[in-house]
Coordinates of N, CA and C in Angstrom, one line a residue:
X1 N 0.8 -1.2 0.0 CA 0.0 0.0 0.0 C 0.9 1.3 0.0
X2 N 0.4 2.3 -0.6 CA 1.2 3.6 -0.6 C 1.3 4.1 0.8
X3 N 2.4 4.9 1.0 CA 2.6 5.6 2.3 C 1.4 6.6 2.5
X4 N 1.0 6.7 3.7 CA -0.1 7.6 4.0 C 0.3 8.7 5.0
X5 N -0.4 9.8 4.9 CA -0.2 11.0 5.8 C -1.4 11.2 6.6
X6 N -1.2 11.4 7.9 CA -2.3 11.5 8.9 C -3.1 12.7 8.6
X7 N -4.4 12.6 9.0 CA -5.3 13.7 8.8 C -5.4 14.6 10.0
X8 N -4.8 14.1 11.1 CA -5.0 14.8 12.4 C -6.1 14.3 13.2
X9 N -6.8 13.3 12.7 CA -7.9 12.7 13.4 C -7.6 11.2 13.5
X10 N -7.3 10.8 14.7 CA -6.8 9.4 15.0 C -7.7 8.3 14.5
X11 N -9.0 8.4 14.8 CA -10.0 7.4 14.4 C -10.1 7.3 12.9
X12 N -10.1 8.4 12.2 CA -10.2 8.4 10.8 C -8.9 7.8 10.2
X13 N -7.8 8.2 10.7 CA -6.5 7.6 10.2 C -6.5 6.1 10.4
X14 N -7.0 5.6 11.5 CA -7.1 4.2 11.6 C -7.9 3.5 10.6
X15 N -9.1 4.1 10.3 CA -10.0 3.6 9.3 C -9.4 3.6 7.9
X16 N -8.5 4.6 7.6 CA -7.9 4.8 6.3 C -6.6 4.1 6.2
X17 N -6.2 3.3 7.2 CA -4.9 2.6 7.2 C -3.7 3.5 7.3
X18 N -3.9 4.6 8.1 CA -2.8 5.5 8.4 C -3.0 6.9 7.9
X19 N -4.0 7.1 7.1 CA -4.3 8.5 6.6 C -4.6 8.5 5.1
X20 N -4.3 9.7 4.5 CA -4.5 9.8 3.1 C -3.3 9.4 2.3
X21 N -3.4 8.7 1.2 CA -2.2 8.2 0.5 C -1.4 9.3 -0.2
X22 N -0.1 9.2 0.0 CA 0.8 10.2 -0.7 C 0.8 10.0 -2.2
X23 N 0.9 11.1 -2.9 CA 1.0 11.0 -4.4 C -0.3 10.7 -5.0
X24 N -1.4 10.9 -4.3 CA -2.8 10.5 -4.8 C -3.7 11.6 -4.6
X25 N -4.7 11.7 -5.4 CA -5.9 12.6 -5.3 C -6.9 11.9 -4.5
X26 N -7.4 12.5 -3.4 CA -8.4 12.0 -2.6 C -9.5 13.0 -2.5
X27 N -10.7 12.6 -2.0 CA -11.9 13.5 -2.0 C -12.5 13.5 -0.6
X28 N -13.0 14.6 -0.2 CA -13.8 14.7 1.0 C -15.2 15.2 0.5
X29 N -16.2 14.4 0.6 CA -17.5 14.8 0.0 C -18.6 14.7 1.0
X30 N -19.6 15.5 0.8 CA -20.8 15.5 1.7 C -21.5 16.8 1.5
X31 N -22.8 16.8 2.0 CA -23.6 18.0 1.9 C -23.1 19.1 2.9
X32 N -23.7 20.3 2.8 CA -23.4 21.3 3.8 C -23.6 20.8 5.2
X33 N -22.8 21.3 6.1 CA -22.9 20.9 7.6 C -22.6 19.5 7.8
X34 N -21.9 18.8 6.9 CA -21.5 17.4 7.2 C -20.1 17.3 7.8
X35 N -19.4 18.4 7.9 CA -18.0 18.4 8.5 C -16.9 18.4 7.5
X36 N -17.2 18.5 6.2 CA -16.1 18.4 5.2 C -15.1 19.5 5.4
X37 N -15.5 20.8 5.7 CA -14.6 21.9 5.9 C -13.8 21.6 7.1
X38 N -14.4 21.2 8.2 CA -13.7 20.9 9.5 C -12.6 19.8 9.2
X39 N -12.9 18.8 8.5 CA -12.0 17.8 8.2 C -10.8 18.3 7.4
X40 N -11.1 19.2 6.4 CA -10.0 19.8 5.6 C -9.1 20.7 6.6
X41 N -9.7 21.4 7.5 CA -8.9 22.2 8.4 C -8.1 21.3 9.3
X42 N -8.6 20.2 9.7 CA -7.7 19.2 10.5 C -6.5 18.7 9.6
X43 N -6.8 18.4 8.4 CA -5.7 18.0 7.5 C -4.6 19.1 7.3
X44 N -5.1 20.3 7.1 CA -4.2 21.5 6.9 C -3.4 21.7 8.2
X45 N -4.1 21.7 9.4 CA -3.5 21.9 10.7 C -2.4 20.9 10.9
X46 N -2.7 19.6 10.6 CA -1.7 18.5 10.9 C -0.5 18.8 10.0
X47 N -0.7 19.1 8.7 CA 0.4 19.3 7.8 C 1.2 20.5 8.2
X48 N 0.6 21.7 8.6 CA 1.4 22.9 8.9 C 2.1 22.7 10.2
X49 N 1.5 21.9 11.1 CA 2.2 21.6 12.4 C 3.4 20.7 12.2
X50 N 3.4 20.0 11.1 CA 4.6 19.2 10.8 C 5.7 20.0 10.1
X51 N 5.4 21.3 9.8 CA 6.3 22.2 9.2 C 6.1 22.3 7.6
X52 N 5.1 21.6 7.1 CA 4.9 21.6 5.7 C 4.2 22.9 5.2
X53 N 4.4 23.2 4.0 CA 3.7 24.3 3.3 C 2.5 23.6 2.6
X54 N 1.3 24.3 2.7 CA 0.1 23.7 2.1 C -0.5 24.8 1.1
X55 N -1.3 24.3 0.2 CA -1.9 25.2 -0.7 C -3.4 25.0 -0.7
X56 N -4.2 26.0 -0.7 CA -5.7 25.9 -0.7 C -6.2 26.8 -1.8
X57 N -6.8 26.2 -2.8 CA -7.5 26.9 -3.9 C -8.9 27.0 -3.5
X58 N -9.3 28.2 -3.1 CA -10.6 28.6 -2.5 C -11.5 29.1 -3.6
X59 N -12.1 28.2 -4.4 CA -12.8 28.6 -5.6 C -13.8 29.7 -5.4
X60 N -14.6 29.7 -4.4 CA -15.6 30.7 -4.2 C -15.3 31.7 -3.1
X61 N -14.1 31.8 -2.7 CA -13.6 32.7 -1.6 C -14.4 32.6 -0.3
X62 N -14.5 31.4 0.2 CA -15.3 31.2 1.4 C -14.5 30.8 2.6
X63 N -13.2 30.7 2.4 CA -12.2 30.3 3.5 C -12.2 31.4 4.5
X64 N -12.3 30.9 5.8 CA -12.3 31.9 6.9 C -11.0 31.7 7.7
X65 N -10.0 32.6 7.5 CA -8.7 32.4 8.1 C -8.8 32.3 9.7
X66 N -9.7 33.1 10.3 CA -9.8 33.1 11.7 C -10.2 31.7 12.2
X67 N -11.2 31.1 11.6 CA -11.6 29.7 11.9 C -10.5 28.7 11.7
X68 N -9.8 28.9 10.6 CA -8.6 28.0 10.3 C -7.6 28.1 11.4
X69 N -7.2 29.3 11.8 CA -6.2 29.5 12.9 C -6.7 28.9 14.2
X70 N -8.0 29.0 14.5 CA -8.6 28.4 15.7 C -8.5 26.9 15.6
X71 N -8.6 26.3 14.4 CA -8.5 24.9 14.2 C -7.0 24.4 14.3
X72 N -6.1 25.3 14.4 CA -4.7 24.9 14.5 C -3.9 25.1 13.2
X73 N -4.4 25.6 12.2 CA -3.7 25.8 10.9 C -2.7 27.0 11.1
X74 N -1.5 26.8 10.8 CA -0.4 27.8 10.8 C -0.6 28.6 9.5
X75 N -1.2 29.7 9.6 CA -1.5 30.5 8.4 C -0.3 31.0 7.6
X76 N 0.8 31.1 8.3 CA 2.0 31.6 7.6 C 2.6 30.5 6.7
X77 N 2.0 29.3 6.8 CA 2.4 28.1 5.9 C 1.4 27.8 4.9
X78 N 0.4 28.7 4.7 CA -0.7 28.4 3.7 C -0.6 29.4 2.5
X79 N -0.5 28.8 1.3 CA -0.7 29.5 0.1 C -2.2 29.5 -0.1
X80 N -2.9 30.7 0.0 CA -4.3 30.8 -0.2 C -4.6 31.4 -1.5
X81 N -5.2 30.7 -2.4 CA -5.5 31.2 -3.7 C -7.0 31.5 -3.7
X82 N -7.4 32.8 -3.6 CA -8.7 33.2 -3.5 C -9.5 33.2 -4.8
X83 N -10.7 32.7 -4.8 CA -11.5 32.7 -6.0 C -12.4 33.9 -6.0
X84 N -13.5 33.8 -6.7 CA -14.5 34.8 -6.9 C -15.7 34.6 -6.1
X85 N -15.9 35.5 -5.1 CA -17.1 35.4 -4.2 C -18.4 35.8 -4.9
X86 N -18.3 36.4 -6.1 CA -19.5 36.8 -6.8 C -20.1 35.8 -7.7
X87 N -19.4 34.6 -7.9 CA -20.0 33.6 -8.7 C -21.2 33.0 -8.1
X88 N -22.2 32.5 -8.9 CA -23.4 32.0 -8.3 C -23.1 30.6 -7.7
X89 N -23.4 30.4 -6.5 CA -23.2 29.1 -5.8 C -24.5 28.7 -5.1
X90 N -25.5 29.5 -5.2 CA -26.8 29.1 -4.6 C -27.6 28.4 -5.6
X91 N -28.4 27.3 -5.1 CA -29.2 26.6 -6.1 C -30.2 27.4 -6.9
X92 N -30.7 28.5 -6.3 CA -31.6 29.3 -7.0 C -31.0 30.1 -8.2
X93 N -29.6 30.2 -8.2 CA -28.9 30.8 -9.3 C -28.2 29.9 -10.2
X94 N -28.5 28.6 -10.0 CA -27.7 27.5 -10.8 C -27.9 27.7 -12.3
X95 N -29.0 28.3 -12.7 CA -29.2 28.4 -14.2 C -28.2 29.4 -14.8
X96 N -27.6 30.2 -14.0 CA -26.6 31.2 -14.5 C -25.2 30.6 -14.3
X97 N -24.9 29.7 -15.2 CA -23.7 28.9 -15.1 C -22.4 29.6 -15.6
X98 N -22.5 30.6 -16.4 CA -21.3 31.2 -17.0 C -20.4 31.7 -16.0
X99 N -20.9 32.3 -14.9 CA -20.0 32.8 -13.9 C -19.3 31.7 -13.1
X100 N -20.1 30.7 -12.8 CA -19.5 29.5 -12.0 C -18.5 28.8 -12.9
X101 N -18.8 28.6 -14.2 CA -17.9 27.9 -15.1 C -16.6 28.6 -15.1
X102 N -16.6 29.9 -15.3 CA -15.4 30.7 -15.4 C -14.6 30.6 -14.1
X103 N -15.2 30.7 -12.9 CA -14.5 30.6 -11.7 C -13.9 29.2 -11.4
X104 N -14.7 28.2 -11.8 CA -14.2 26.8 -11.7 C -13.0 26.6 -12.6
X105 N -13.1 27.0 -13.8 CA -12.0 26.9 -14.7 C -10.7 27.5 -14.2
X106 N -10.9 28.7 -13.6 CA -9.7 29.4 -13.1 C -9.1 28.6 -11.9
X107 N -10.0 28.1 -11.0 CA -9.5 27.3 -9.9 C -8.8 26.0 -10.3
X108 N -9.3 25.4 -11.4 CA -8.7 24.2 -11.9 C -7.3 24.5 -12.5
X109 N -7.2 25.6 -13.2 CA -5.9 26.0 -13.7 C -4.9 26.4 -12.6
X110 N -5.4 27.1 -11.6 CA -4.5 27.4 -10.4 C -4.0 26.1 -9.7
X111 N -4.9 25.1 -9.5 CA -4.6 23.9 -8.9 C -3.5 23.1 -9.7
X112 N -3.7 23.1 -11.0 CA -2.8 22.5 -11.9 C -1.4 23.1 -11.8
X113 N -1.3 24.4 -11.8 CA 0.0 25.1 -11.6 C 0.6 24.8 -10.3
X114 N -0.1 24.8 -9.2 CA 0.4 24.5 -7.9 C 0.9 23.0 -7.9
X115 N 0.2 22.1 -8.4 CA 0.6 20.7 -8.4 C 1.9 20.6 -9.2
X116 N 2.0 21.2 -10.3 CA 3.2 21.2 -11.1 C 4.4 21.8 -10.5
X117 N 4.2 22.8 -9.7 CA 5.3 23.5 -9.0 C 6.0 22.6 -7.9
X118 N 5.2 21.7 -7.3 CA 5.7 20.9 -6.2 C 6.1 21.7 -5.0
X119 N 6.5 21.0 -4.0 CA 7.0 21.7 -2.8 C 5.9 21.8 -1.7
X120 N 4.7 21.4 -2.0 CA 3.6 21.5 -1.0 C 3.3 20.1 -0.4
X121 N 3.0 20.1 0.9 CA 2.6 18.8 1.5 C 1.2 18.4 1.2
X122 N 0.3 19.4 1.1 CA -1.1 19.2 0.8 C -1.5 20.3 -0.2
X123 N -2.2 19.9 -1.3 CA -2.8 20.8 -2.2 C -4.3 20.5 -2.2
X124 N -5.1 21.5 -1.8 CA -6.5 21.3 -1.6 C -7.3 22.2 -2.5
X125 N -8.3 21.7 -3.1 CA -9.2 22.4 -4.1 C -10.6 22.3 -3.5
X126 N -11.1 23.5 -3.1 CA -12.5 23.5 -2.5 C -13.5 23.8 -3.6
X127 N -14.2 22.8 -4.0 CA -15.3 22.9 -5.0 C -16.7 22.5 -4.3
X128 N -16.7 22.6 -3.0 CA -17.9 22.1 -2.3 C -19.1 22.9 -2.6
X129 N -19.0 24.2 -3.0 CA -20.2 25.0 -3.2 C -20.5 25.2 -4.7
X130 N -19.8 24.4 -5.5 CA -20.0 24.6 -7.0 C -21.3 23.9 -7.4
X131 N -22.0 24.5 -8.3 CA -23.2 23.9 -8.9 C -22.9 22.5 -9.5
X132 N -23.6 21.5 -9.2 CA -23.3 20.2 -9.8 C -23.3 20.2 -11.3
X133 N -24.1 21.0 -11.9 CA -24.2 21.0 -13.4 C -22.8 21.5 -13.9
X134 N -22.2 22.5 -13.3 CA -20.9 23.0 -13.7 C -19.8 22.0 -13.5
X135 N -19.9 21.2 -12.5 CA -18.9 20.2 -12.2 C -19.0 19.1 -13.2
X136 N -20.2 18.8 -13.7 CA -20.3 17.7 -14.7 C -19.7 18.1 -16.0
X137 N -19.5 19.4 -16.2 CA -18.9 19.9 -17.5 C -17.4 19.8 -17.4
X138 N -16.8 19.5 -16.3 CA -15.3 19.4 -16.2 C -14.9 18.1 -16.8
X139 N -14.0 18.2 -17.8 CA -13.6 16.9 -18.5 C -12.9 16.0 -17.5
X140 N -13.1 14.7 -17.7 CA -12.5 13.7 -16.9 C -10.9 13.8 -17.0
X141 N -10.5 14.2 -18.1 CA -9.0 14.4 -18.3 C -8.4 15.3 -17.4
X142 N -9.2 16.3 -16.8 CA -8.7 17.2 -15.8 C -8.2 16.5 -14.6
X143 N -9.1 15.6 -14.1 CA -8.7 14.8 -12.9 C -7.6 13.9 -13.2
X144 N -7.5 13.3 -14.3 CA -6.4 12.4 -14.7 C -5.1 13.2 -14.8
X145 N -5.2 14.4 -15.3 CA -4.0 15.2 -15.4 C -3.5 15.6 -14.0
X146 N -4.4 15.9 -13.1 CA -4.0 16.2 -11.7 C -3.3 15.0 -11.1
X147 N -3.9 13.8 -11.3 CA -3.3 12.6 -10.7 C -1.9 12.3 -11.3
X148 N -1.8 12.5 -12.5 CA -0.5 12.2 -13.2 C 0.6 13.2 -12.6
X149 N 0.3 14.4 -12.4 CA 1.2 15.4 -11.9 C 1.6 15.1 -10.5
X150 N 0.6 14.6 -9.7 CA 0.8 14.3 -8.3 C 1.6 13.1 -8.0
X151 N 1.5 12.1 -8.9 CA 2.2 10.8 -8.7 C 3.7 11.0 -8.5
X152 N 4.2 10.3 -7.5 CA 5.6 10.4 -7.1 C 6.0 11.6 -6.2
X153 N 5.1 12.5 -6.0 CA 5.4 13.6 -5.1 C 5.1 13.2 -3.7
X154 N 5.8 13.8 -2.7 CA 5.6 13.6 -1.3 C 4.5 14.6 -0.9
X155 N 3.3 14.5 -1.5 CA 2.2 15.4 -1.2 C 0.9 14.6 -1.4
X156 N -0.1 15.2 -0.8 CA -1.5 14.6 -1.0 C -2.3 15.7 -1.7
X157 N -3.2 15.3 -2.5 CA -4.2 16.1 -3.2 C -5.5 15.9 -2.5
X158 N -6.3 16.9 -2.2 CA -7.6 16.8 -1.6 C -8.6 17.7 -2.3
X159 N -9.7 17.1 -2.7 CA -10.7 17.9 -3.4 C -12.0 17.8 -2.5
X160 N -12.5 19.0 -2.2 CA -13.8 19.1 -1.4 C -14.9 19.2 -2.4
X161 N -16.0 18.4 -2.2 CA -17.1 18.5 -3.0 C -18.4 18.0 -2.3
X162 N -19.5 18.2 -3.0 CA -20.7 17.7 -2.5 C -21.0 16.3 -2.9
X163 N -20.3 15.8 -3.9 CA -20.4 14.5 -4.4 C -19.1 14.0 -5.0
X164 N -18.8 12.7 -5.1 CA -17.6 12.3 -5.7 C -17.4 12.7 -7.1
X165 N -16.2 13.1 -7.5 CA -16.0 13.5 -8.9 C -14.6 13.2 -9.4
X166 N -13.6 13.0 -8.5 CA -12.2 13.1 -9.1 C -11.2 12.1 -8.5
X167 N -11.6 11.2 -7.6 CA -10.7 10.4 -6.9 C -9.9 9.5 -7.9
X168 N -8.6 9.4 -7.6 CA -7.7 8.6 -8.4 C -7.9 7.1 -7.9
X169 N -7.3 6.2 -8.7 CA -7.4 4.8 -8.3 C -6.8 4.5 -7.0
X170 N -5.8 5.3 -6.6 CA -5.1 5.0 -5.4 C -5.5 5.9 -4.2
X171 N -6.4 6.9 -4.6 CA -6.8 7.8 -3.5 C -8.0 7.3 -2.8
X172 N -8.6 8.0 -1.9 CA -9.7 7.6 -1.1 C -10.8 8.7 -1.2
X173 N -12.0 8.2 -1.0 CA -13.2 9.1 -0.9 C -13.7 9.0 0.5
X174 N -13.6 10.1 1.2 CA -14.2 10.2 2.6 C -15.6 10.9 2.4
X175 N -16.6 10.1 2.6 CA -18.0 10.6 2.4 C -18.6 10.9 3.8
X176 N -19.0 12.1 4.0 CA -19.5 12.6 5.3 C -21.0 12.8 5.2
X177 N -21.7 12.7 6.3 CA -23.1 12.9 6.4 C -23.4 13.7 7.6
X178 N -24.3 14.6 7.6 CA -24.7 15.4 8.8 C -25.3 14.5 9.8
X179 N -25.1 14.8 11.1 CA -25.7 14.0 12.2 C -27.2 14.3 12.3

């Protein structure tokens, strides 16, 4: 099995066989209020406490640095790529896809550049609030390209979403549900 990196949550790491696999794209999926952002903050906190530099591509500019710092994330070790808060992310606006498509495309390009640059312990892409219709238009080759770039790196890739979309053959999907 591939080497794994701890998530910062002992019980989850035990279930995953040590954590998230190195050199692989993994997913954290679930609806709003399921804990997906809290799990990501735990992963980022664990990585930054180990002295690693992490990258977060925040597609819709929803990251809260104060909450992240309270969760233990060392903010000076985070590359935060902010997206566009004006893009439609509410279901009532889902018919206006052009703004969401543009923002998602920019986030995917930023993620690809970060993965290619190397040097990050965790590269996270937050697509949790993206309209499902827009995500279905992302070509499968995008996820395959991410995986190919990540292979062999001492890093993990994490994608947040409301539903599975991109896990590599060696990655894991952590599916969360609200209590």
